[in-house]
């Protein structure tokens, strides 16, 4: 890979010293109950991380075999997307059994061994909890289908009589979030509600048994040593449908704050108050982070210490690569964090969005509300519209900016390899339900879920011995871990150096802006650690200080275009 962050003089030494030293000291887990406030959390999409038994699907023994990689990367925690038994109607977010491991991915013993190995290296473990819906293969849903209307088994879900004399019409014209109808008939005049795919029936959170069962699940994983939970669609659990269902147009008009029938209802926090009591049964208390796509000012309640304690902030993920936009997002979110007493979270990529290297390498979409990069994917991912090099340069600059911020950072597997979105997955190999439910409108999220490359060669670039469950492109070769290992100018080396330095430079959760103009954004942390990003397309004067790390090569006294530097200044 070409030069990324070689900086002149002392900075050069700093970077290579940092990257050549693989013996990262293990961090003692006992010490710091507040670890989540500043953690770097690495998201593993288990089916696409490492495949130990060669069946093409990543698995828990695969993760176990790569714990050394995670240690060398320097992450504080891993978050595992669902690994539970599932028919994979939605990549595992359709859970058959919340308290087991998918046999294709391993066993509970494998899980325990993985947790032990990670803990040994000072890496904490966060698992994904999917409480809004089960899969349609969950024993509760099977029981509901086998039971009559009005039964206790049906009350665990959201069943309604259909309209018309024989109930053959849906109770409402609602559209699911994945496209297509949100109500599905079961053949006896009743229909069930699903926000997502039809294989994901929504649970009824007014039902006490549902509530108790999730408390059991939280204890089940906490007892196995899991340190925290990522809560899927945390803002949708509480619903109030009422007798008369509004139509979709009315639903769309209703403000999504507090009183909407489906989204972000105030009572959802009663659920999390109960969960908090379970978290606090443990020492240190188990942590949680809410995936809540709510009005930003509604986020602090999810992040409150009486609730989940932390909430994702997707504002940077949604922002353009633009200095003013980034600065605004930071100010706004530090203020929100202060309101809840939590720390802010920062995210650029995850398993639901186009990878940030690709988003930043595309011309801006005409419609700013459009999911970034979606139109490009839909067009088949034309290479002439993607500036790969520029996208990666900007991505590394944005990542280094993010890693300098107070709060915790969530990274997504493969971004440390500088991966772009895979655009050319043939239709017959796609898996994401959003592709099948929105023909011609959305190609879905498979392009960021392709198994990651470990080796330059081999049947699946070292992912496993068999054909990977999603096809990998030829250009993965240059991004393989083995291609970047030992190359001080690679994205991987930059991530390793940044995470190691971040640990060393840890300081109070404060930030002060340094006056700057144009597309230069510059801030200082309390200990003299400074972060300066040139978001513009022309070089600017390099701020004073010792360059510790740079996202692309710094020469002389200029900060190149689309580059972040970390500086140390004695005050
Ligand atoms: C969350 C997950 C996404 C999933 C959806 C339904 O948004 O991140 O991957 O499809 O919930 O569970
Ligand atoms: Ca496997």
Coordinates of C-alpha atoms and ligand atoms in Angstrom, one line a residue:
X1 CA 0.0 0.0 0.0
X2 CA 1.3 3.5 -0.7
X3 CA 2.5 6.0 1.9
X4 CA -0.2 6.9 4.5
X5 CA 1.2 8.4 7.6
X6 CA 4.9 8.7 7.5
X7 CA 5.7 11.9 9.1
X8 CA 9.1 13.6 9.1
X9 CA 11.6 13.6 11.9
X10 CA 10.5 12.5 15.4
X11 CA 7.0 11.7 14.2
X12 CA 8.3 9.2 11.8
X13 CA 10.1 7.4 14.6
X14 CA 7.1 7.6 16.9
X15 CA 4.9 6.0 14.3
X16 CA 7.2 3.1 13.4
X17 CA 8.2 2.5 17.0
X18 CA 4.5 2.2 17.8
X19 CA 3.7 -0.1 14.9
X20 CA 6.7 -2.4 15.2
X21 CA 6.0 -3.1 18.9
X22 CA 3.5 -5.9 19.1
X23 CA 3.7 -6.6 22.8
X24 CA 0.8 -4.5 23.8
X25 CA 0.4 -4.8 27.6
X26 CA -2.7 -6.6 28.7
X27 CA -5.1 -4.3 30.6
X28 CA -6.4 -5.6 33.8
X29 CA -10.2 -5.9 33.6
X30 CA -10.8 -5.6 37.3
X31 CA -9.6 -2.0 37.5
X32 CA -11.9 0.2 35.6
X33 CA -15.7 0.0 36.0
X34 CA -16.0 3.1 33.8
X35 CA -14.2 1.4 30.9
X36 CA -17.1 1.9 28.6
X37 CA -16.8 5.7 28.8
X38 CA -13.7 5.8 26.7
X39 CA -13.6 2.3 25.1
X40 CA -12.7 1.6 21.5
X41 CA -15.2 -1.1 20.6
X42 CA -14.6 -3.2 17.5
X43 CA -17.7 -4.6 15.9
X44 CA -17.4 -8.2 14.7
X45 CA -20.0 -9.5 12.2
X46 CA -19.4 -13.1 13.2
X47 CA -20.4 -14.8 10.0
X48 CA -17.9 -12.7 8.1
X49 CA -14.9 -12.5 10.4
X50 CA -13.1 -15.8 10.4
X51 CA -14.2 -19.3 9.4
X52 CA -12.5 -22.0 11.4
X53 CA -14.2 -25.1 10.0
X54 CA -14.2 -24.1 6.3
X55 CA -18.0 -24.2 5.7
X56 CA -17.9 -20.7 4.4
X57 CA -19.5 -19.1 7.5
X58 CA -17.5 -17.3 10.1
X59 CA -17.8 -18.8 13.5
X60 CA -16.9 -18.5 17.2
X61 CA -13.7 -20.7 16.9
X62 CA -12.7 -18.4 14.1
X63 CA -12.9 -15.4 16.4
X64 CA -11.0 -17.4 19.0
X65 CA -8.2 -18.1 16.5
X66 CA -7.9 -14.3 15.8
X67 CA -7.8 -12.9 19.4
X68 CA -4.1 -12.1 18.9
X69 CA -5.1 -9.9 15.9
X70 CA -7.6 -8.0 18.1
X71 CA -4.9 -7.6 20.9
X72 CA -2.4 -6.2 18.4
X73 CA -5.0 -3.9 17.0
X74 CA -5.4 -2.5 20.5
X75 CA -9.2 -2.5 20.9
X76 CA -10.7 -2.4 24.4
X77 CA -13.8 -4.4 23.6
X78 CA -15.5 -6.3 20.9
X79 CA -19.2 -6.2 20.1
X80 CA -20.5 -9.3 18.4
X81 CA -23.5 -9.0 16.1
X82 CA -25.9 -11.9 16.6
X83 CA -24.4 -15.4 16.7
X84 CA -27.6 -17.0 17.9
X85 CA -29.5 -19.8 16.2
X86 CA -31.2 -18.2 13.2
X87 CA -32.4 -18.9 9.7
X88 CA -30.6 -15.7 8.6
X89 CA -33.7 -14.0 7.2
X90 CA -32.0 -10.8 8.4
X91 CA -28.4 -11.7 8.9
X92 CA -29.0 -13.2 12.4
X93 CA -31.2 -10.3 13.6
X94 CA -34.0 -12.9 13.4
X95 CA -33.3 -14.9 16.6
X96 CA -34.7 -18.4 17.2
X97 CA -33.2 -18.7 20.6
X98 CA -31.7 -15.9 22.7
X99 CA -29.7 -18.2 25.0
X100 CA -27.7 -20.4 22.6
X101 CA -25.1 -20.3 19.8
X102 CA -26.1 -21.1 16.2
X103 CA -24.7 -24.7 15.8
X104 CA -23.1 -23.5 12.5
X105 CA -21.1 -21.0 14.5
X106 CA -20.2 -23.2 17.4
X107 CA -21.4 -24.1 20.9
X108 CA -21.8 -22.4 24.2
X109 CA -18.5 -24.0 25.3
X110 CA -16.8 -22.3 22.3
X111 CA -18.4 -19.0 23.4
X112 CA -17.0 -19.4 26.9
X113 CA -13.6 -20.2 25.6
X114 CA -13.7 -17.1 23.3
X115 CA -14.7 -14.9 26.2
X116 CA -12.0 -16.3 28.4
X117 CA -9.4 -15.8 25.8
X118 CA -10.5 -12.2 25.1
X119 CA -10.6 -11.4 28.8
X120 CA -7.2 -12.8 29.3
X121 CA -6.0 -10.2 26.8
X122 CA -7.9 -7.4 28.5
X123 CA -10.6 -7.2 25.8
X124 CA -14.2 -7.0 27.0
X125 CA -17.1 -8.6 25.2
X126 CA -20.4 -7.0 24.2
X127 CA -23.2 -9.0 22.7
X128 CA -26.2 -7.9 20.6
X129 CA -29.7 -8.2 22.1
X130 CA -32.6 -8.1 19.7
X131 CA -35.7 -7.4 21.8
X132 CA -38.1 -5.8 19.4
X133 CA -38.8 -9.1 17.5
X134 CA -38.0 -12.7 17.6
X135 CA -37.7 -14.9 14.5
X136 CA -40.7 -16.7 13.2
X137 CA -39.0 -19.9 14.2
X138 CA -38.8 -19.0 17.9
X139 CA -40.7 -21.4 20.0
X140 CA -43.0 -18.7 21.2
X141 CA -44.0 -17.8 17.6
X142 CA -44.6 -21.4 16.7
X143 CA -46.8 -21.7 19.8
X144 CA -48.7 -18.5 18.8
X145 CA -49.4 -19.9 15.4
X146 CA -50.7 -23.1 16.9
X147 CA -52.9 -21.3 19.4
X148 CA -56.2 -19.6 18.8
X149 CA -56.9 -15.9 18.5
X150 CA -57.0 -14.3 21.9
X151 CA -54.8 -16.9 23.5
X152 CA -51.9 -16.1 25.9
X153 CA -49.5 -17.4 23.3
X154 CA -50.7 -14.8 20.8
X155 CA -50.5 -12.1 23.4
X156 CA -46.7 -12.3 23.4
X157 CA -46.8 -10.8 19.8
X158 CA -48.9 -8.2 18.1
X159 CA -51.9 -9.9 16.5
X160 CA -55.0 -8.2 15.2
X161 CA -58.1 -9.3 13.3
X162 CA -58.0 -8.5 9.6
X163 CA -60.6 -6.2 8.0
X164 CA -63.5 -7.4 6.0
X165 CA -66.1 -10.1 6.8
X166 CA -63.5 -12.9 6.8
X167 CA -60.6 -10.8 8.0
X168 CA -58.8 -11.2 4.6
X169 CA -57.7 -7.6 4.5
X170 CA -54.8 -6.3 6.6
X171 CA -55.7 -4.4 9.8
X172 CA -53.9 -1.4 8.3
X173 CA -51.9 -0.4 5.2
X174 CA -48.6 -0.1 7.1
X175 CA -45.3 -0.5 5.3
X176 CA -42.5 -2.4 7.0
X177 CA -39.1 -0.6 7.4
X178 CA -37.6 -3.1 5.0
X179 CA -40.3 -2.4 2.4
X180 CA -43.5 -4.3 1.6
X181 CA -46.5 -4.8 4.0
X182 CA -46.0 -4.7 7.8
X183 CA -48.9 -7.1 8.5
X184 CA -48.9 -10.7 7.6
X185 CA -51.9 -13.0 7.6
X186 CA -51.8 -16.3 9.5
X187 CA -54.9 -17.9 7.8
X188 CA -57.5 -17.7 10.5
X189 CA -58.5 -14.1 10.0
X190 CA -55.7 -12.7 12.2
X191 CA -52.6 -10.9 11.1
X192 CA -49.3 -10.2 13.0
X193 CA -47.2 -7.1 12.9
X194 CA -43.6 -6.9 11.8
X195 CA -41.6 -3.7 11.6
X196 CA -38.9 -5.5 9.7
X197 CA -39.0 -8.7 7.6
X198 CA -42.0 -11.0 7.8
X199 CA -39.7 -13.5 9.5
X200 CA -39.3 -11.0 12.4
X201 CA -42.6 -10.8 14.3
X202 CA -42.7 -7.9 16.8
X203 CA -43.0 -8.8 20.4
X204 CA -45.6 -7.3 22.7
X205 CA -43.7 -5.5 25.4
X206 CA -46.9 -5.0 27.5
X207 CA -46.7 -8.7 28.2
X208 CA -45.0 -9.5 31.5
X209 CA -43.7 -12.8 30.4
X210 CA -41.9 -11.1 27.5
X211 CA -40.3 -8.7 29.9
X212 CA -39.2 -11.4 32.3
X213 CA -37.8 -13.6 29.6
X214 CA -35.4 -10.8 28.5
X215 CA -34.3 -10.3 32.1
X216 CA -33.4 -14.0 32.1
X217 CA -31.5 -13.5 28.9
X218 CA -29.5 -10.6 30.2
X219 CA -28.6 -12.6 33.3
X220 CA -27.8 -15.6 31.2
X221 CA -25.0 -13.8 29.2
X222 CA -23.9 -11.7 32.2
X223 CA -23.4 -14.9 34.2
X224 CA -21.2 -16.2 31.3
X225 CA -19.0 -13.1 31.7
X226 CA -20.4 -10.9 29.0
X227 CA -19.5 -7.3 29.9
X228 CA -22.2 -5.4 28.0
X229 CA -25.0 -5.4 25.5
X230 CA -25.8 -3.6 22.3
X231 CA -29.6 -3.1 22.2
X232 CA -31.1 -3.5 18.7
X233 CA -33.8 -1.0 17.7
X234 CA -34.0 0.2 21.3
X235 CA -36.5 2.9 20.5
X236 CA -39.3 0.6 19.2
X237 CA -40.1 -1.8 22.0
X238 CA -42.9 0.1 23.6
X239 CA -45.9 0.4 21.3
X240 CA -49.4 1.7 21.6
X241 CA -51.6 0.6 18.7
X242 CA -55.0 1.3 20.2
X243 CA -58.3 0.0 18.8
X244 CA -58.4 2.1 15.7
X245 CA -55.2 1.9 13.7
X246 CA -54.3 5.0 11.8
X247 CA -53.3 4.7 8.1
X248 CA -49.7 4.9 7.0
X249 CA -50.0 8.5 5.8
X250 CA -51.3 9.6 9.2
X251 CA -48.5 7.5 10.9
X252 CA -45.9 9.3 8.8
X253 CA -47.2 12.7 9.9
X254 CA -47.2 12.0 13.6
X255 CA -44.2 13.4 15.5
X256 CA -41.8 10.6 16.5
X257 CA -41.5 11.9 20.1
X258 CA -43.1 10.5 23.1
X259 CA -46.5 9.7 21.8
X260 CA -46.0 8.0 18.4
X261 CA -47.7 4.6 18.3
X262 CA -44.5 2.8 17.3
X263 CA -41.4 5.0 17.9
X264 CA -39.6 6.4 20.9
X265 CA -42.5 6.2 23.3
X266 CA -41.7 7.4 26.8
X267 CA -42.7 4.1 28.4
X268 CA -39.8 2.4 26.7
X269 CA -37.7 3.8 29.5
X270 CA -39.6 1.8 32.1
X271 CA -38.3 -1.3 30.4
X272 CA -34.7 -0.1 30.6
X273 CA -35.1 0.9 34.2
X274 CA -35.7 -2.8 34.9
X275 CA -32.8 -3.8 32.8
X276 CA -30.6 -1.4 34.7
X277 CA -31.4 -3.2 37.9
X278 CA -30.1 -6.4 36.4
X279 CA -27.0 -4.7 35.1
X280 CA -26.3 -3.4 38.5
X281 CA -26.5 -6.9 40.1
X282 CA -23.1 -7.5 38.6
X283 CA -19.7 -6.1 39.5
X284 CA -18.7 -4.2 37.6
X285 CA -22.2 -3.3 36.4
X286 CA -22.9 -4.6 32.9
X287 CA -23.1 -1.9 30.3
X288 CA -25.5 -1.3 27.4
X289 CA -25.6 0.9 24.4
X290 CA -28.8 1.8 22.6
X291 CA -29.3 1.6 18.9
X292 CA -31.9 4.3 18.9
X293 CA -32.5 6.3 15.8
X294 CA -34.4 9.1 17.6
X295 CA -34.5 12.8 17.4
X296 CA -31.1 13.7 18.8
X297 CA -32.4 15.6 21.8
X298 CA -34.2 12.5 22.9
X299 CA -31.0 10.5 23.1
X300 CA -30.0 11.4 26.6
X301 CA -32.8 9.4 28.2
X302 CA -31.5 6.2 26.6
X303 CA -28.0 7.1 27.8
X304 CA -29.0 7.9 31.3
X305 CA -27.4 6.0 34.2
X306 CA -31.0 4.8 35.2
X307 CA -31.4 3.4 31.7
X308 CA -29.1 1.8 29.2
X309 CA -26.2 4.1 30.1
X310 CA -25.0 4.8 26.6
X311 CA -26.6 5.5 23.2
X312 CA -25.2 5.4 19.7
X313 CA -24.7 8.8 18.1
X314 CA -24.9 8.3 14.3
X315 CA -24.4 12.0 13.5
X316 CA -20.9 11.7 12.2
X317 CA -21.9 8.7 10.2
X318 CA -24.6 10.8 8.5
X319 CA -22.5 13.9 8.1
X320 CA -20.6 14.9 4.9
X321 CA -16.9 15.0 5.0
X322 CA -17.0 18.7 5.9
X323 CA -15.2 20.6 8.7
X324 CA -18.2 22.7 9.7
X325 CA -20.5 19.7 9.8
X326 CA -18.0 17.7 11.9
X327 CA -17.5 20.6 14.3
X328 CA -21.2 21.1 14.8
X329 CA -21.8 17.4 15.4
X330 CA -19.1 17.3 18.0
X331 CA -20.3 20.4 19.9
X332 CA -23.9 19.2 19.8
X333 CA -23.1 15.7 21.1
X334 CA -20.7 16.7 23.8
X335 CA -23.6 18.8 25.1
X336 CA -26.0 15.9 24.9
X337 CA -23.5 13.7 26.7
X338 CA -23.3 16.3 29.5
X339 CA -27.1 16.2 29.8
X340 CA -27.2 12.4 30.5
X341 CA -23.9 12.2 32.3
X342 CA -22.8 9.5 29.8
X343 CA -19.9 9.9 27.5
X344 CA -20.6 10.4 23.8
X345 CA -20.2 7.6 21.3
X346 CA -18.8 8.0 17.8
X347 CA -19.4 5.9 14.7
X348 CA -18.5 6.1 11.0
X349 CA -19.3 2.6 9.8
X350 CA -21.3 -0.4 10.8
X351 CA -23.0 -3.5 9.3
X352 CA -26.0 -1.4 8.1
X353 CA -24.4 1.4 6.1
X354 CA -22.1 1.8 3.1
X355 CA -18.5 1.8 4.3
X356 CA -17.2 5.2 5.0
X357 CA -14.2 5.0 2.7
X358 CA -16.7 4.5 -0.1
X359 CA -19.2 7.2 1.0
X360 CA -16.4 9.7 1.1
X361 CA -15.1 8.7 -2.4
X362 CA -18.4 9.4 -4.1
X363 CA -19.8 12.7 -5.3
X364 CA -22.5 13.9 -2.9
X365 CA -25.9 12.5 -3.7
X366 CA -28.5 15.1 -4.9
X367 CA -30.8 14.2 -2.1
X368 CA -29.1 14.7 1.3
X369 CA -31.7 12.5 3.0
X370 CA -30.8 9.5 0.8
X371 CA -28.7 6.8 2.5
X372 CA -25.3 7.8 1.4
X373 CA -24.0 5.7 -1.4
X374 CA -27.3 3.9 -1.9
X375 CA -27.9 5.3 -5.4
X376 CA -24.4 4.4 -6.5
X377 CA -24.9 0.8 -5.3
X378 CA -28.2 0.6 -7.1
X379 CA -26.5 1.7 -10.3
X380 CA -24.2 -1.3 -9.9
X381 CA -21.3 0.6 -8.2
X382 CA -19.8 2.2 -11.3
X383 CA -16.0 2.4 -10.7
X384 CA -15.7 5.7 -12.5
X385 CA -17.9 7.4 -9.9
X386 CA -15.8 6.2 -7.0
X387 CA -12.5 7.8 -6.2
X388 CA -11.1 4.9 -4.1
X389 CA -7.9 6.6 -3.1
X390 CA -9.6 9.9 -2.1
X391 CA -12.3 8.0 -0.2
X392 CA -9.8 6.1 1.8
X393 CA -7.7 9.2 2.5
X394 CA -10.7 11.0 3.8
X395 CA -11.8 7.9 5.8
X396 CA -8.5 7.7 7.6
X397 CA -8.6 11.4 8.3
X398 CA -12.1 11.1 9.7
X399 CA -11.2 8.1 11.8
X400 CA -8.2 9.8 13.3
X401 CA -10.4 12.8 14.0
X402 CA -12.9 10.6 15.7
X403 CA -10.3 8.7 17.8
X404 CA -9.1 12.0 19.2
X405 CA -12.5 12.9 20.6
X406 CA -13.6 12.4 24.2
X407 CA -16.0 9.4 24.6
X408 CA -16.0 6.0 23.1
X409 CA -15.4 4.9 19.5
X410 CA -17.1 2.1 17.6
X411 CA -15.2 0.6 14.7
X412 CA -16.5 -1.9 12.2
X413 CA -14.5 -4.9 11.1
X414 CA -12.6 -4.3 8.0
X415 CA -12.4 -0.5 8.2
X416 CA -8.9 -0.9 9.7
X417 CA -8.0 -2.6 6.4
X418 CA -9.2 0.4 4.4
X419 CA -11.9 -1.7 2.9
X420 CA -14.4 -0.2 0.5
X421 CA -18.0 -1.4 0.0
X422 CA -18.3 -4.4 -2.3
X423 CA -20.7 -3.2 -5.0
X424 CA -20.7 -6.1 -7.5
X425 CA -22.4 -8.9 -5.6
X426 CA -24.5 -10.8 -8.1
X427 CA -28.3 -10.7 -7.3
X428 CA -28.5 -14.5 -6.9
X429 CA -25.9 -14.3 -4.1
X430 CA -27.3 -11.4 -2.1
X431 CA -28.8 -12.2 1.3
X432 CA -30.1 -9.0 2.8
X433 CA -33.9 -8.9 3.0
X434 CA -33.9 -5.2 2.1
X435 CA -32.7 -6.2 -1.4
X436 CA -35.5 -8.7 -1.9
X437 CA -38.3 -6.5 -0.4
X438 CA -37.4 -3.5 -2.5
X439 CA -36.6 -4.6 -6.0
X440 CA -35.0 -1.9 -8.0
X441 CA -35.0 0.5 -5.1
X442 CA -32.4 -0.8 -2.7
X443 CA -29.6 -3.3 -3.1
X444 CA -29.3 -3.8 0.6
X445 CA -26.4 -4.1 3.0
X446 CA -24.4 -7.1 1.9
X447 CA -21.6 -5.0 0.5
X448 CA -20.2 -4.1 3.9
X449 CA -20.7 -7.7 5.2
X450 CA -18.4 -9.6 2.9
X451 CA -15.9 -11.8 4.7
X452 CA -12.8 -9.9 5.4
X453 CA -9.4 -10.8 3.8
X454 CA -6.6 -12.1 6.1
X455 CA -4.2 -13.4 3.5
X456 CA -3.2 -12.3 0.0
X457 CA -3.8 -15.8 -1.4
X458 CA -6.0 -18.8 -0.8
X459 CA -9.6 -19.7 -1.6
X460 CA -11.1 -16.9 0.5
X461 CA -8.1 -14.7 1.3
X462 CA -7.6 -16.6 4.5
X463 CA -11.1 -16.2 5.8
X464 CA -11.5 -20.0 5.7
X465 CA -10.9 -23.1 3.7
X466 CA -14.3 -23.1 1.9
X467 CA -16.1 -20.7 -0.4
X468 CA -17.2 -17.7 1.6
X469 CA -20.9 -17.1 2.1
X470 CA -20.7 -13.8 0.2
X471 CA -18.3 -13.5 -2.7
X472 CA -15.1 -11.5 -2.2
X473 CA -13.7 -9.2 -5.0
X474 CA -10.2 -9.6 -6.4
X475 CA -9.2 -6.2 -5.0
X476 CA -9.4 -7.6 -1.5
X477 CA -5.9 -9.0 -2.1
X478 CA -4.2 -5.7 -1.5
X479 CA -6.2 -5.1 1.7
X480 CA -5.4 -8.4 3.3
X481 CA -4.0 -8.3 6.8
X482 CA -0.9 -10.1 5.6
X483 CA -0.4 -7.5 2.9
X484 CA -0.5 -4.7 5.5
X485 CA 1.2 -6.4 8.4
X486 CA 4.7 -4.9 8.8
X487 CA 3.9 -2.1 6.3
X488 CA 4.2 1.1 8.4
X489 CA 2.3 3.0 5.8
X490 CA -0.8 0.8 5.7
X491 CA -4.2 1.7 7.1
X492 CA -3.8 -1.2 9.5
X493 CA -0.6 0.3 10.9
X494 CA -2.3 3.6 11.3
X495 CA -5.2 2.1 13.3
X496 CA -2.7 0.1 15.5
X497 CA -0.6 3.2 16.1
X498 CA -3.7 5.3 16.8
X499 CA -5.3 2.9 19.3
X500 CA -2.0 2.5 21.1
X501 CA -1.4 6.2 21.3
X502 CA -5.0 6.8 22.3
X503 CA -4.5 4.7 25.3
X504 CA -1.3 6.5 26.3
X505 CA -2.8 9.9 25.7
X506 CA -6.0 9.3 27.6
X507 CA -7.1 12.3 29.5
X508 CA -10.2 14.0 31.0
X509 CA -13.3 14.0 28.8
X510 CA -12.9 17.5 27.6
X511 CA -12.2 19.3 24.4
X512 CA -11.4 22.9 23.6
X513 CA -11.5 24.2 20.0
X514 CA -8.4 26.0 18.8
X515 CA -9.2 28.9 16.6
X516 CA -8.8 28.0 12.9
X517 CA -10.2 29.1 9.7
X518 CA -11.6 27.6 6.5
X519 CA -11.6 23.8 6.4
X520 CA -9.1 23.3 9.2
X521 CA -10.7 22.0 12.3
X522 CA -8.5 21.9 15.4
X523 CA -9.1 20.9 18.9
X524 CA -7.0 20.4 22.1
X525 CA -7.5 17.9 24.9
X526 CA -6.6 18.8 28.5
X527 CA -3.2 17.1 28.4
X528 CA -1.9 19.0 25.4
X529 CA -2.9 16.4 22.9
X530 CA -4.1 18.2 19.8
X531 CA -6.0 17.0 16.8
X532 CA -6.1 19.0 13.5
X533 CA -8.0 18.0 10.4
X534 CA -7.7 19.6 7.1
X535 CA -11.1 18.8 5.5
X536 CA -10.3 20.9 2.4
X537 CA -8.7 20.0 -0.9
X538 CA -5.7 22.3 -0.6
X539 CA -2.8 22.0 2.0
X540 CA -2.9 24.4 4.9
X541 CA -0.2 25.5 7.4
X542 CA 0.6 22.7 9.8
X543 CA -0.2 23.8 13.4
X544 CA 2.7 24.0 15.8
X545 CA 3.7 21.0 17.8
X546 CA 5.3 17.6 17.6
X547 CA 3.5 15.4 15.1
X548 CA 2.7 12.1 16.7
X549 CA 0.7 10.6 14.0
X550 CA -0.8 11.6 10.6
X551 CA -3.4 10.0 8.4
X552 CA -1.4 10.7 5.3
X553 CA 2.2 11.7 4.8
X554 CA 3.1 15.1 6.2
X555 CA 6.0 16.9 4.5
X556 CA 7.6 20.1 5.8
X557 CA 5.3 22.6 7.3
X558 CA 2.1 21.8 5.5
X559 CA -0.9 19.8 6.5
X560 CA -2.0 18.1 3.3
X561 CA -5.5 18.1 2.0
X562 CA -8.0 15.7 3.7
X563 CA -5.6 14.8 6.4
X564 CA -5.6 14.6 10.2
X565 CA -2.6 15.0 12.5
X566 CA -2.2 14.3 16.2
X567 CA 0.2 16.8 17.8
X568 CA 1.7 17.1 21.2
X569 CA 2.2 20.6 22.6
X570 CA 3.7 21.5 25.9
X571 CA 1.6 24.2 27.4
Ligands
LIG1 C1 -31.0 -3.0 13.5 C2 -29.8 -3.8 13.0 C3 -30.1 -4.2 11.6 C4 -31.3 -5.1 11.6 C5 -32.5 -4.4 12.3 C6 -33.6 -5.3 12.6 O1 -31.1 -1.8 12.9 O2 -28.6 -3.1 13.1 O3 -29.0 -4.9 11.0 O4 -31.7 -5.4 10.3 O5 -32.1 -3.8 13.5 O6 -33.2 -6.2 13.6
LIG2 CA1 -17.6 -21.9 9.9

